[in-house]
Coordinates of C-alpha atoms in Angstrom, one line a residue:
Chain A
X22 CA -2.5 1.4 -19.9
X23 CA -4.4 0.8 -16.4
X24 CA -4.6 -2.8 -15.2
X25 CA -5.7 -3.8 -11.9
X26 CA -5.0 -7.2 -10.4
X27 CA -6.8 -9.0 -7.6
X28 CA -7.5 -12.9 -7.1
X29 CA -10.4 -14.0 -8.3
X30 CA -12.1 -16.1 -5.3
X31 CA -11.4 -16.6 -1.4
X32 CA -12.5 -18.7 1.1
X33 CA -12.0 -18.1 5.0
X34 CA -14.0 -19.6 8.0
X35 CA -16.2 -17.4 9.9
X36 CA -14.8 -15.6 13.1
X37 CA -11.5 -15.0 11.3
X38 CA -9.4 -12.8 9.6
X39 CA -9.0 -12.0 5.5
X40 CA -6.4 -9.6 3.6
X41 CA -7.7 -9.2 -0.3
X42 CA -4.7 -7.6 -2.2
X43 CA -4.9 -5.5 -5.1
X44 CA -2.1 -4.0 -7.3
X45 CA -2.5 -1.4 -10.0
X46 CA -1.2 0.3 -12.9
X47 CA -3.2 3.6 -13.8
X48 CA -1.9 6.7 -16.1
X49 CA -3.0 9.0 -13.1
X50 CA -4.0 8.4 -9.6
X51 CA -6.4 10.1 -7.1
X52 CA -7.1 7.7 -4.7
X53 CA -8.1 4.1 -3.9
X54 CA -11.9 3.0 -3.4
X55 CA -12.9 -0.5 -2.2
X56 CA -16.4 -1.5 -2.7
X57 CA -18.4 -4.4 -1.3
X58 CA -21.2 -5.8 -4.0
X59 CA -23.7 -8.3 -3.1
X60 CA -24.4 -10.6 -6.2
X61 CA -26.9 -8.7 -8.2
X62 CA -26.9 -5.8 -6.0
X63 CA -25.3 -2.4 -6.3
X64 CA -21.7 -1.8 -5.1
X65 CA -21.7 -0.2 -1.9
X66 CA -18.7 2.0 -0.5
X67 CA -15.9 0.7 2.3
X68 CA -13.4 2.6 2.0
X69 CA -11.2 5.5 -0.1
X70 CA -7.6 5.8 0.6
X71 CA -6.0 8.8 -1.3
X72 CA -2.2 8.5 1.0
X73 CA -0.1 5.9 2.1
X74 CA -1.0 3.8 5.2
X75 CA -3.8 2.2 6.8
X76 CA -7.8 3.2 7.2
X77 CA -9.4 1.7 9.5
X78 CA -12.9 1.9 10.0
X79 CA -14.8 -0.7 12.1
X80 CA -13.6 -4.6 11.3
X81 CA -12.9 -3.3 8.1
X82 CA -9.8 -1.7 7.0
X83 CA -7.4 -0.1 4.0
X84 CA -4.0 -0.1 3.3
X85 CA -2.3 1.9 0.8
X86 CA 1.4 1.7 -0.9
X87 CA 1.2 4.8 -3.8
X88 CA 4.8 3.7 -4.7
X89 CA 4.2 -0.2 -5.2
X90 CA 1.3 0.6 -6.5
X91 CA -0.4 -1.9 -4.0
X92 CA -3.8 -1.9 -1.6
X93 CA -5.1 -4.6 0.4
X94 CA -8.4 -4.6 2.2
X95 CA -8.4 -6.8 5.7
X96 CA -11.5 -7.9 7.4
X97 CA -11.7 -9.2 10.6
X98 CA -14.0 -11.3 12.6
X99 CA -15.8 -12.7 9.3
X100 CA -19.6 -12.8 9.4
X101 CA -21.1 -15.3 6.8
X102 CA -22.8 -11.6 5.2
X103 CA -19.2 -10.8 4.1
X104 CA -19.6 -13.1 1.5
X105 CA -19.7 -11.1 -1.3
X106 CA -17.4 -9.7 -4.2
X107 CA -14.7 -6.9 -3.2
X108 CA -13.9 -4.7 -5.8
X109 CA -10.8 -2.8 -6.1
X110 CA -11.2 1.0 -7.9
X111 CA -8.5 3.5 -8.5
X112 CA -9.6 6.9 -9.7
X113 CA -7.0 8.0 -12.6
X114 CA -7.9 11.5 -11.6
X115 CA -6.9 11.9 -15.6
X116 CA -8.6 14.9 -17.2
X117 CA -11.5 16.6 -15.4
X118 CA -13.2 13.4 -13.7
X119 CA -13.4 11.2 -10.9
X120 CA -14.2 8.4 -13.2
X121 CA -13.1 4.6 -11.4
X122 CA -11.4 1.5 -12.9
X123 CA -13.1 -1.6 -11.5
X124 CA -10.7 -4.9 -11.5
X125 CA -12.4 -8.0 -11.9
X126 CA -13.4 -8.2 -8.0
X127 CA -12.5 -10.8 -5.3
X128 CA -15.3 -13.3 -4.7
X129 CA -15.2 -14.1 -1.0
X130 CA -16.7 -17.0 0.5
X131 CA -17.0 -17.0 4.8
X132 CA -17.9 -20.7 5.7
X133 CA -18.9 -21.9 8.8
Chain B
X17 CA -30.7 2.6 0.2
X18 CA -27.4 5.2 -1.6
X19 CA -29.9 7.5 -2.5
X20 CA -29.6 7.0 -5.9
X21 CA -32.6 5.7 -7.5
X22 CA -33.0 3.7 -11.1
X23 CA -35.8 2.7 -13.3
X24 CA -36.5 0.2 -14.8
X25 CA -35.5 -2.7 -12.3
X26 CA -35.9 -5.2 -15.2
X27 CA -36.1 -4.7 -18.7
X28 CA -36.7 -7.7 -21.3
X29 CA -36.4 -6.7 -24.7
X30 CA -35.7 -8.0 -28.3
X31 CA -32.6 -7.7 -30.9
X32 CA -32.6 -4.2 -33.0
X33 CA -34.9 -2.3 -30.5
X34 CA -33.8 1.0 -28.2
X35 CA -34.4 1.8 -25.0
X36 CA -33.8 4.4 -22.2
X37 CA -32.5 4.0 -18.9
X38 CA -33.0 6.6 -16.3
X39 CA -31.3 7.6 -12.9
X40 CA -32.0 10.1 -10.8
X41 CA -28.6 11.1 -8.4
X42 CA -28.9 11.7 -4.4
X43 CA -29.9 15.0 -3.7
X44 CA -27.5 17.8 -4.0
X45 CA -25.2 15.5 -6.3
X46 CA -24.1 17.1 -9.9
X47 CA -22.3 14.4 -11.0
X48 CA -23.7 11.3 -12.6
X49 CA -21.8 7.8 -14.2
X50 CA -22.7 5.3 -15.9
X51 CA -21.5 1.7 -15.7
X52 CA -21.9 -1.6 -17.4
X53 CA -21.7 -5.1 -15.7
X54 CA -21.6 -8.1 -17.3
X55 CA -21.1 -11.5 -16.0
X56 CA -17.5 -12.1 -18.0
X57 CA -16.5 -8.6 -17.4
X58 CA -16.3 -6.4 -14.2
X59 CA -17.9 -2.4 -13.9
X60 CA -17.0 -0.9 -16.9
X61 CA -17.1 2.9 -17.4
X62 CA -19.6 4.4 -20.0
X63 CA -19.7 8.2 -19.5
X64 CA -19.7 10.5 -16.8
X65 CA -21.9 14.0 -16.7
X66 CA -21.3 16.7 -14.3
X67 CA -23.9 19.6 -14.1
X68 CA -25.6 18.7 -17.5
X69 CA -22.1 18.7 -19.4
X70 CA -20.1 15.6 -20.4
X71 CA -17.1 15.2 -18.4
X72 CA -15.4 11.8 -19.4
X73 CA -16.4 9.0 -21.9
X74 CA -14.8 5.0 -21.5
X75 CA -15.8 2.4 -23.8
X76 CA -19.3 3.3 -24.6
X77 CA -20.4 1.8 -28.0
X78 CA -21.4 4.3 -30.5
X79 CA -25.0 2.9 -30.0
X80 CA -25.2 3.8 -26.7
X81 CA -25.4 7.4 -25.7
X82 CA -26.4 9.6 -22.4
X83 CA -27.7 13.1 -21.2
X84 CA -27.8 15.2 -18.1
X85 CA -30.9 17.2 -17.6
X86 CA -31.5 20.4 -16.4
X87 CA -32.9 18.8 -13.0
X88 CA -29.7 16.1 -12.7
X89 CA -31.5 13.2 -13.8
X90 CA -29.7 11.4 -16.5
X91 CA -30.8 8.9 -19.6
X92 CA -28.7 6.2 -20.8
X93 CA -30.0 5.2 -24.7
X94 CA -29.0 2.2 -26.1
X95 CA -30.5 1.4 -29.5
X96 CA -29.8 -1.7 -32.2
X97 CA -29.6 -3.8 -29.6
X98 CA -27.5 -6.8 -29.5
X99 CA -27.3 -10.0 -27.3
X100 CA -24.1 -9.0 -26.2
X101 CA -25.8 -6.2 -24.6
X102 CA -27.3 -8.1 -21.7
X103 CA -25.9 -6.3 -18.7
X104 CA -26.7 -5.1 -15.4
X105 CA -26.5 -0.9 -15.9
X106 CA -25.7 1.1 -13.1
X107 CA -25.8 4.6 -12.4
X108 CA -23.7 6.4 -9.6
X109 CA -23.4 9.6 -8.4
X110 CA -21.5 12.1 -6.4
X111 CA -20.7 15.9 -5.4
X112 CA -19.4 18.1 -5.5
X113 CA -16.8 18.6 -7.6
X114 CA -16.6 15.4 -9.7
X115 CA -13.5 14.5 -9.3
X116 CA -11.4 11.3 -8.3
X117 CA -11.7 12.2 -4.5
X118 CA -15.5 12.2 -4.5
X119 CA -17.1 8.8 -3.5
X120 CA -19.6 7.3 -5.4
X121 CA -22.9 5.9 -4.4
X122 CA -24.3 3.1 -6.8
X123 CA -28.3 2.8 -7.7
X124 CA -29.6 -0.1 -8.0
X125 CA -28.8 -0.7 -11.2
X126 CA -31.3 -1.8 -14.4
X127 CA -30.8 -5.7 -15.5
X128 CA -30.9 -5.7 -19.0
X129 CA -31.9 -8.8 -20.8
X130 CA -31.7 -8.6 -25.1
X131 CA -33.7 -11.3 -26.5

């Protein structure tokens, strides 16, 4: 079956730092995606990790573990516009698609 | 702005009746998916279309079904209508090949509201 796992809601204060974890079980893989989605707005890309280690791009980066099965997505220097949902999205990479498994997404909350 | 664009924004509608979403991908993109949101349930996977030919299928309802036109826009129909139906639809899309290494670019998505 494929089952992806991330907590539900965070809170962190503006300025700091946040690590959103996400664990997975898919019947193929072919990469990682994290996307950032406004509340009723379309998701928008962060980051794709297809091998094991860490992406970074900006104050945002993306760690991999293909073997635990295991990503994480750590933002630094919080602005309150990071409050959003983060969803998590493996690509199965079964058959002849690049078709992604959303988990349930990680609402994030930067306060003051 | 991804790109990707999506009509209708907003459509109201009653129980029983059909309608037709539409996207139209970024320029030069071939593949197109489709994706249901509602509020107790993340993105769910409907179908995917690459180059006018159906590449995957998730849990799309038999009521539901999609196309890939000649020119790369694509139509989601969804007919007999149900309440549970009530979902934000969005439509992604990406090149070139389709596959799980390709990143996706979301529309805007179409908020659906059954009556």
């Amino acid at each position: 079956g494929q089952n992806i796992d991330q907590p539900t809601e965070m809170t962190a204060t503006e300025g700091a730092i946040v690590q959103i974890n996400c664990t997975y079980q898919t019947s193929g893989f072919n990469g990682l995606f994290w996307y950032q989605q406004h509340a009723g707005e379309a998701p928008t890309f962060l980051s794709y990790n297809v091998l094991d280690g860490l992406e970074e791009k900006g104050r945002f980066s993306s760690f991999l573990s293909r073997s635990k099965g295991y990503s994480y997505l750590l933002l630094k220097e919080l602005q309150m516009k990071d409050s959003a949902s983060y969803l998590c999205a493996p690509s199965p990479g079964s058959g002849n698609t690049g078709k992604l498994i959303f988990g349930q997404g990680t609402t994030l909350q930067v306060k003051p | 702005d991804s790109g990707v664009t999506q009509t209708p924004k907003h459509l109201i509608t009653a129980t029983g009746q059909r309608v037709t979403l539409r996207c139209s991908p970024r320029s030069g993109d071939l593949s197109v998916y489709w994706y249901q949101q509602s509020l107790d349930q993340g993105l769910q996977f409907l179908i995917h279309y690459y180059n006018g030919e159906e590449r995957a299928k998730g849990n799309i309802l038999e009521r539901f079904s999609a196309q890939q036109f000649p020119d790369l826009h694509s139509e989601l129909n969804l007919s007999s209508l149900e309440l549970g139906d009530s979902a934000l639809y969005f439509c992604a899309s990406s090149s070139p090949s389709g596959l799980g290494t390709d990143t996706q670019y979301f529309g805007p998505g179409t908020r659906l509201t059954v009556l």
